[in-house]
mmCIF file of the C-alpha atoms, coordinates in Angstrom:
data_MODEL
# 
_entry.id   MODEL 
# 
loop_
_atom_site.group_PDB 
_atom_site.id 
_atom_site.type_symbol 
_atom_site.label_atom_id 
_atom_site.label_alt_id 
_atom_site.label_comp_id 
_atom_site.label_asym_id 
_atom_site.label_entity_id 
_atom_site.label_seq_id 
_atom_site.pdbx_PDB_ins_code 
_atom_site.Cartn_x 
_atom_site.Cartn_y 
_atom_site.Cartn_z 
_atom_site.occupancy 
_atom_site.B_iso_or_equiv 
_atom_site.pdbx_formal_charge 
_atom_site.auth_seq_id 
_atom_site.auth_comp_id 
_atom_site.auth_asym_id 
_atom_site.auth_atom_id 
_atom_site.pdbx_PDB_model_num 
ATOM 1   C CA . UNK A 1 1   ? -8.246  -4.329  -15.553 1.00 0.00 ? 1   UNK A CA 1 
ATOM 2   C CA . UNK A 1 2   ? -7.081  -2.543  -12.417 1.00 0.00 ? 2   UNK A CA 1 
ATOM 3   C CA . UNK A 1 3   ? -9.441  0.192   -10.712 1.00 0.00 ? 3   UNK A CA 1 
ATOM 4   C CA . UNK A 1 4   ? -8.026  3.735   -12.069 1.00 0.00 ? 4   UNK A CA 1 
ATOM 5   C CA . UNK A 1 5   ? -9.780  5.701   -9.491  1.00 0.00 ? 5   UNK A CA 1 
ATOM 6   C CA . UNK A 1 6   ? -7.566  4.441   -6.592  1.00 0.00 ? 6   UNK A CA 1 
ATOM 7   C CA . UNK A 1 7   ? -4.386  5.777   -5.376  1.00 0.00 ? 7   UNK A CA 1 
ATOM 8   C CA . UNK A 1 8   ? -1.662  3.530   -3.741  1.00 0.00 ? 8   UNK A CA 1 
ATOM 9   C CA . UNK A 1 9   ? 0.293   4.923   -0.877  1.00 0.00 ? 9   UNK A CA 1 
ATOM 10  C CA . UNK A 1 10  ? 3.596   3.091   0.282   1.00 0.00 ? 10  UNK A CA 1 
ATOM 11  C CA . UNK A 1 11  ? 4.578   3.392   3.768   1.00 0.00 ? 11  UNK A CA 1 
ATOM 12  C CA . UNK A 1 12  ? 7.752   4.854   4.740   1.00 0.00 ? 12  UNK A CA 1 
ATOM 13  C CA . UNK A 1 13  ? 9.694   1.688   5.135   1.00 0.00 ? 13  UNK A CA 1 
ATOM 14  C CA . UNK A 1 14  ? 9.130   0.929   1.636   1.00 0.00 ? 14  UNK A CA 1 
ATOM 15  C CA . UNK A 1 15  ? 11.680  2.510   -0.907  1.00 0.00 ? 15  UNK A CA 1 
ATOM 16  C CA . UNK A 1 16  ? 10.301  5.095   -3.512  1.00 0.00 ? 16  UNK A CA 1 
ATOM 17  C CA . UNK A 1 17  ? 11.719  2.946   -6.422  1.00 0.00 ? 17  UNK A CA 1 
ATOM 18  C CA . UNK A 1 18  ? 9.024   0.278   -5.430  1.00 0.00 ? 18  UNK A CA 1 
ATOM 19  C CA . UNK A 1 19  ? 6.445   3.204   -6.165  1.00 0.00 ? 19  UNK A CA 1 
ATOM 20  C CA . UNK A 1 20  ? 8.015   3.743   -9.410  1.00 0.00 ? 20  UNK A CA 1 
ATOM 21  C CA . UNK A 1 21  ? 8.054   0.089   -10.432 1.00 0.00 ? 21  UNK A CA 1 
ATOM 22  C CA . UNK A 1 22  ? 4.516   -0.418  -9.096  1.00 0.00 ? 22  UNK A CA 1 
ATOM 23  C CA . UNK A 1 23  ? 3.073   2.481   -11.269 1.00 0.00 ? 23  UNK A CA 1 
ATOM 24  C CA . UNK A 1 24  ? 4.769   1.265   -14.128 1.00 0.00 ? 24  UNK A CA 1 
ATOM 25  C CA . UNK A 1 25  ? 3.329   -2.265  -13.602 1.00 0.00 ? 25  UNK A CA 1 
ATOM 26  C CA . UNK A 1 26  ? -0.073  -1.329  -12.541 1.00 0.00 ? 26  UNK A CA 1 
ATOM 27  C CA . UNK A 1 27  ? -0.527  1.889   -14.595 1.00 0.00 ? 27  UNK A CA 1 
ATOM 28  C CA . UNK A 1 28  ? -2.082  3.256   -11.330 1.00 0.00 ? 28  UNK A CA 1 
ATOM 29  C CA . UNK A 1 29  ? -1.058  6.428   -9.169  1.00 0.00 ? 29  UNK A CA 1 
ATOM 30  C CA . UNK A 1 30  ? 1.458   5.114   -6.675  1.00 0.00 ? 30  UNK A CA 1 
ATOM 31  C CA . UNK A 1 31  ? 2.968   7.436   -4.103  1.00 0.00 ? 31  UNK A CA 1 
ATOM 32  C CA . UNK A 1 32  ? 5.695   6.824   -1.712  1.00 0.00 ? 32  UNK A CA 1 
ATOM 33  C CA . UNK A 1 33  ? 5.657   8.408   1.640   1.00 0.00 ? 33  UNK A CA 1 
ATOM 34  C CA . UNK A 1 34  ? 8.650   10.815  0.889   1.00 0.00 ? 34  UNK A CA 1 
ATOM 35  C CA . UNK A 1 35  ? 6.692   12.244  -2.166  1.00 0.00 ? 35  UNK A CA 1 
ATOM 36  C CA . UNK A 1 36  ? 3.516   12.512  0.112   1.00 0.00 ? 36  UNK A CA 1 
ATOM 37  C CA . UNK A 1 37  ? 5.876   14.163  2.776   1.00 0.00 ? 37  UNK A CA 1 
ATOM 38  C CA . UNK A 1 38  ? 4.790   11.615  5.418   1.00 0.00 ? 38  UNK A CA 1 
ATOM 39  C CA . UNK A 1 39  ? 8.284   10.691  6.691   1.00 0.00 ? 39  UNK A CA 1 
ATOM 40  C CA . UNK A 1 40  ? 7.934   11.877  10.196  1.00 0.00 ? 40  UNK A CA 1 
ATOM 41  C CA . UNK A 1 41  ? 4.116   11.365  10.676  1.00 0.00 ? 41  UNK A CA 1 
ATOM 42  C CA . UNK A 1 42  ? 2.389   8.730   12.883  1.00 0.00 ? 42  UNK A CA 1 
ATOM 43  C CA . UNK A 1 43  ? 0.495   5.890   11.339  1.00 0.00 ? 43  UNK A CA 1 
ATOM 44  C CA . UNK A 1 44  ? -2.731  7.199   12.694  1.00 0.00 ? 44  UNK A CA 1 
ATOM 45  C CA . UNK A 1 45  ? -1.887  10.616  11.040  1.00 0.00 ? 45  UNK A CA 1 
ATOM 46  C CA . UNK A 1 46  ? -1.199  8.961   7.778   1.00 0.00 ? 46  UNK A CA 1 
ATOM 47  C CA . UNK A 1 47  ? -4.372  6.694   8.265   1.00 0.00 ? 47  UNK A CA 1 
ATOM 48  C CA . UNK A 1 48  ? -6.500  9.970   8.760   1.00 0.00 ? 48  UNK A CA 1 
ATOM 49  C CA . UNK A 1 49  ? -4.956  11.575  5.578   1.00 0.00 ? 49  UNK A CA 1 
ATOM 50  C CA . UNK A 1 50  ? -5.933  8.389   3.680   1.00 0.00 ? 50  UNK A CA 1 
ATOM 51  C CA . UNK A 1 51  ? -9.392  8.293   5.060   1.00 0.00 ? 51  UNK A CA 1 
ATOM 52  C CA . UNK A 1 52  ? -10.045 12.067  3.992   1.00 0.00 ? 52  UNK A CA 1 
ATOM 53  C CA . UNK A 1 53  ? -8.659  11.229  0.348   1.00 0.00 ? 53  UNK A CA 1 
ATOM 54  C CA . UNK A 1 54  ? -11.066 8.369   0.099   1.00 0.00 ? 54  UNK A CA 1 
ATOM 55  C CA . UNK A 1 55  ? -9.965  5.689   -2.481  1.00 0.00 ? 55  UNK A CA 1 
ATOM 56  C CA . UNK A 1 56  ? -6.456  5.106   -0.919  1.00 0.00 ? 56  UNK A CA 1 
ATOM 57  C CA . UNK A 1 57  ? -4.750  1.570   -0.494  1.00 0.00 ? 57  UNK A CA 1 
ATOM 58  C CA . UNK A 1 58  ? -1.817  1.692   1.731   1.00 0.00 ? 58  UNK A CA 1 
ATOM 59  C CA . UNK A 1 59  ? 1.082   -0.733  1.299   1.00 0.00 ? 59  UNK A CA 1 
ATOM 60  C CA . UNK A 1 60  ? 3.033   -1.366  4.451   1.00 0.00 ? 60  UNK A CA 1 
ATOM 61  C CA . UNK A 1 61  ? 5.155   -3.666  6.408   1.00 0.00 ? 61  UNK A CA 1 
ATOM 62  C CA . UNK A 1 62  ? 3.980   -2.245  9.583   1.00 0.00 ? 62  UNK A CA 1 
ATOM 63  C CA . UNK A 1 63  ? 1.569   -4.246  11.895  1.00 0.00 ? 63  UNK A CA 1 
ATOM 64  C CA . UNK A 1 64  ? 0.308   -1.036  13.368  1.00 0.00 ? 64  UNK A CA 1 
ATOM 65  C CA . UNK A 1 65  ? -1.919  -0.302  10.217  1.00 0.00 ? 65  UNK A CA 1 
ATOM 66  C CA . UNK A 1 66  ? -3.413  -3.613  10.349  1.00 0.00 ? 66  UNK A CA 1 
ATOM 67  C CA . UNK A 1 67  ? -4.699  -2.701  13.782  1.00 0.00 ? 67  UNK A CA 1 
ATOM 68  C CA . UNK A 1 68  ? -5.775  0.895   13.003  1.00 0.00 ? 68  UNK A CA 1 
ATOM 69  C CA . UNK A 1 69  ? -7.875  -0.257  9.877   1.00 0.00 ? 69  UNK A CA 1 
ATOM 70  C CA . UNK A 1 70  ? -9.311  -3.199  11.856  1.00 0.00 ? 70  UNK A CA 1 
ATOM 71  C CA . UNK A 1 71  ? -10.290 -0.814  14.692  1.00 0.00 ? 71  UNK A CA 1 
ATOM 72  C CA . UNK A 1 72  ? -11.280 2.287   12.793  1.00 0.00 ? 72  UNK A CA 1 
ATOM 73  C CA . UNK A 1 73  ? -12.393 0.731   9.314   1.00 0.00 ? 73  UNK A CA 1 
ATOM 74  C CA . UNK A 1 74  ? -11.805 1.866   5.779   1.00 0.00 ? 74  UNK A CA 1 
ATOM 75  C CA . UNK A 1 75  ? -11.099 3.667   3.870   1.00 0.00 ? 75  UNK A CA 1 
ATOM 76  C CA . UNK A 1 76  ? -8.184  3.480   3.392   1.00 0.00 ? 76  UNK A CA 1 
ATOM 77  C CA . UNK A 1 77  ? -7.775  -0.201  2.466   1.00 0.00 ? 77  UNK A CA 1 
ATOM 78  C CA . UNK A 1 78  ? -4.544  -2.046  3.462   1.00 0.00 ? 78  UNK A CA 1 
ATOM 79  C CA . UNK A 1 79  ? -1.910  -4.393  1.910   1.00 0.00 ? 79  UNK A CA 1 
ATOM 80  C CA . UNK A 1 80  ? -0.008  -5.650  4.549   1.00 0.00 ? 80  UNK A CA 1 
ATOM 81  C CA . UNK A 1 81  ? 3.526   -7.217  3.426   1.00 0.00 ? 81  UNK A CA 1 
ATOM 82  C CA . UNK A 1 82  ? 4.653   -10.148 5.603   1.00 0.00 ? 82  UNK A CA 1 
ATOM 83  C CA . UNK A 1 83  ? 8.353   -10.168 4.560   1.00 0.00 ? 83  UNK A CA 1 
ATOM 84  C CA . UNK A 1 84  ? 11.306  -9.209  6.390   1.00 0.00 ? 84  UNK A CA 1 
ATOM 85  C CA . UNK A 1 85  ? 14.046  -6.863  5.516   1.00 0.00 ? 85  UNK A CA 1 
ATOM 86  C CA . UNK A 1 86  ? 15.442  -7.261  2.047   1.00 0.00 ? 86  UNK A CA 1 
ATOM 87  C CA . UNK A 1 87  ? 16.812  -5.389  -0.869  1.00 0.00 ? 87  UNK A CA 1 
ATOM 88  C CA . UNK A 1 88  ? 14.209  -3.419  -3.305  1.00 0.00 ? 88  UNK A CA 1 
ATOM 89  C CA . UNK A 1 89  ? 14.642  -5.978  -5.926  1.00 0.00 ? 89  UNK A CA 1 
ATOM 90  C CA . UNK A 1 90  ? 13.737  -8.911  -3.971  1.00 0.00 ? 90  UNK A CA 1 
ATOM 91  C CA . UNK A 1 91  ? 10.887  -7.069  -2.326  1.00 0.00 ? 91  UNK A CA 1 
ATOM 92  C CA . UNK A 1 92  ? 9.679   -6.129  -5.718  1.00 0.00 ? 92  UNK A CA 1 
ATOM 93  C CA . UNK A 1 93  ? 9.911   -9.627  -7.066  1.00 0.00 ? 93  UNK A CA 1 
ATOM 94  C CA . UNK A 1 94  ? 7.892   -10.750 -4.053  1.00 0.00 ? 94  UNK A CA 1 
ATOM 95  C CA . UNK A 1 95  ? 5.157   -8.081  -4.398  1.00 0.00 ? 95  UNK A CA 1 
ATOM 96  C CA . UNK A 1 96  ? 4.653   -8.111  -8.156  1.00 0.00 ? 96  UNK A CA 1 
ATOM 97  C CA . UNK A 1 97  ? 3.328   -11.627 -8.365  1.00 0.00 ? 97  UNK A CA 1 
ATOM 98  C CA . UNK A 1 98  ? 0.395   -10.608 -5.866  1.00 0.00 ? 98  UNK A CA 1 
ATOM 99  C CA . UNK A 1 99  ? -0.233  -6.849  -6.375  1.00 0.00 ? 99  UNK A CA 1 
ATOM 100 C CA . UNK A 1 100 ? -2.726  -6.914  -9.264  1.00 0.00 ? 100 UNK A CA 1 
ATOM 101 C CA . UNK A 1 101 ? -4.882  -9.406  -7.685  1.00 0.00 ? 101 UNK A CA 1 
ATOM 102 C CA . UNK A 1 102 ? -4.709  -7.752  -4.254  1.00 0.00 ? 102 UNK A CA 1 
ATOM 103 C CA . UNK A 1 103 ? -5.581  -4.379  -5.563  1.00 0.00 ? 103 UNK A CA 1 
ATOM 104 C CA . UNK A 1 104 ? -8.442  -5.564  -7.746  1.00 0.00 ? 104 UNK A CA 1 
ATOM 105 C CA . UNK A 1 105 ? -9.880  -7.454  -4.572  1.00 0.00 ? 105 UNK A CA 1 
ATOM 106 C CA . UNK A 1 106 ? -9.504  -4.422  -2.260  1.00 0.00 ? 106 UNK A CA 1 
ATOM 107 C CA . UNK A 1 107 ? -11.136 -2.155  -4.764  1.00 0.00 ? 107 UNK A CA 1 
ATOM 108 C CA . UNK A 1 108 ? -14.078 -4.290  -5.791  1.00 0.00 ? 108 UNK A CA 1 
ATOM 109 C CA . UNK A 1 109 ? -15.067 -6.052  -2.569  1.00 0.00 ? 109 UNK A CA 1 
ATOM 110 C CA . UNK A 1 110 ? -15.805 -5.408  1.101   1.00 0.00 ? 110 UNK A CA 1 
ATOM 111 C CA . UNK A 1 111 ? -12.606 -6.727  2.082   1.00 0.00 ? 111 UNK A CA 1 
ATOM 112 C CA . UNK A 1 112 ? -10.389 -4.218  3.870   1.00 0.00 ? 112 UNK A CA 1 
ATOM 113 C CA . UNK A 1 113 ? -7.074  -5.794  4.537   1.00 0.00 ? 113 UNK A CA 1 
ATOM 114 C CA . UNK A 1 114 ? -5.037  -8.233  2.507   1.00 0.00 ? 114 UNK A CA 1 
ATOM 115 C CA . UNK A 1 115 ? -1.949  -9.873  3.829   1.00 0.00 ? 115 UNK A CA 1 
ATOM 116 C CA . UNK A 1 116 ? 0.785   -11.100 1.506   1.00 0.00 ? 116 UNK A CA 1 
ATOM 117 C CA . UNK A 1 117 ? 3.115   -13.710 2.782   1.00 0.00 ? 117 UNK A CA 1 
# 
């Protein structure tokens, strides 16, 4: 059972269709950067909004988030995807095998960052 009180926010380089598929798969609230209106915001500004929100897990392919969460702490927590440019289906097939366990670990432990490669 995944923790229902957490929201998942997808960074701008991840398509909104992934948010839809992830929400259907996990049953959690998953929001794309486009829905959140974050397209032109800096990573630090997104981090600060997520910190103010509380129980947020950011999913990103951007190494800057790893540095920010390491330096400033959590929340938010981070799933950092170590996969190059690919189409949406390839990304989702890569991600869906790990997403449930990654969310559960972040939500239920002191772990702040999980890298999926």
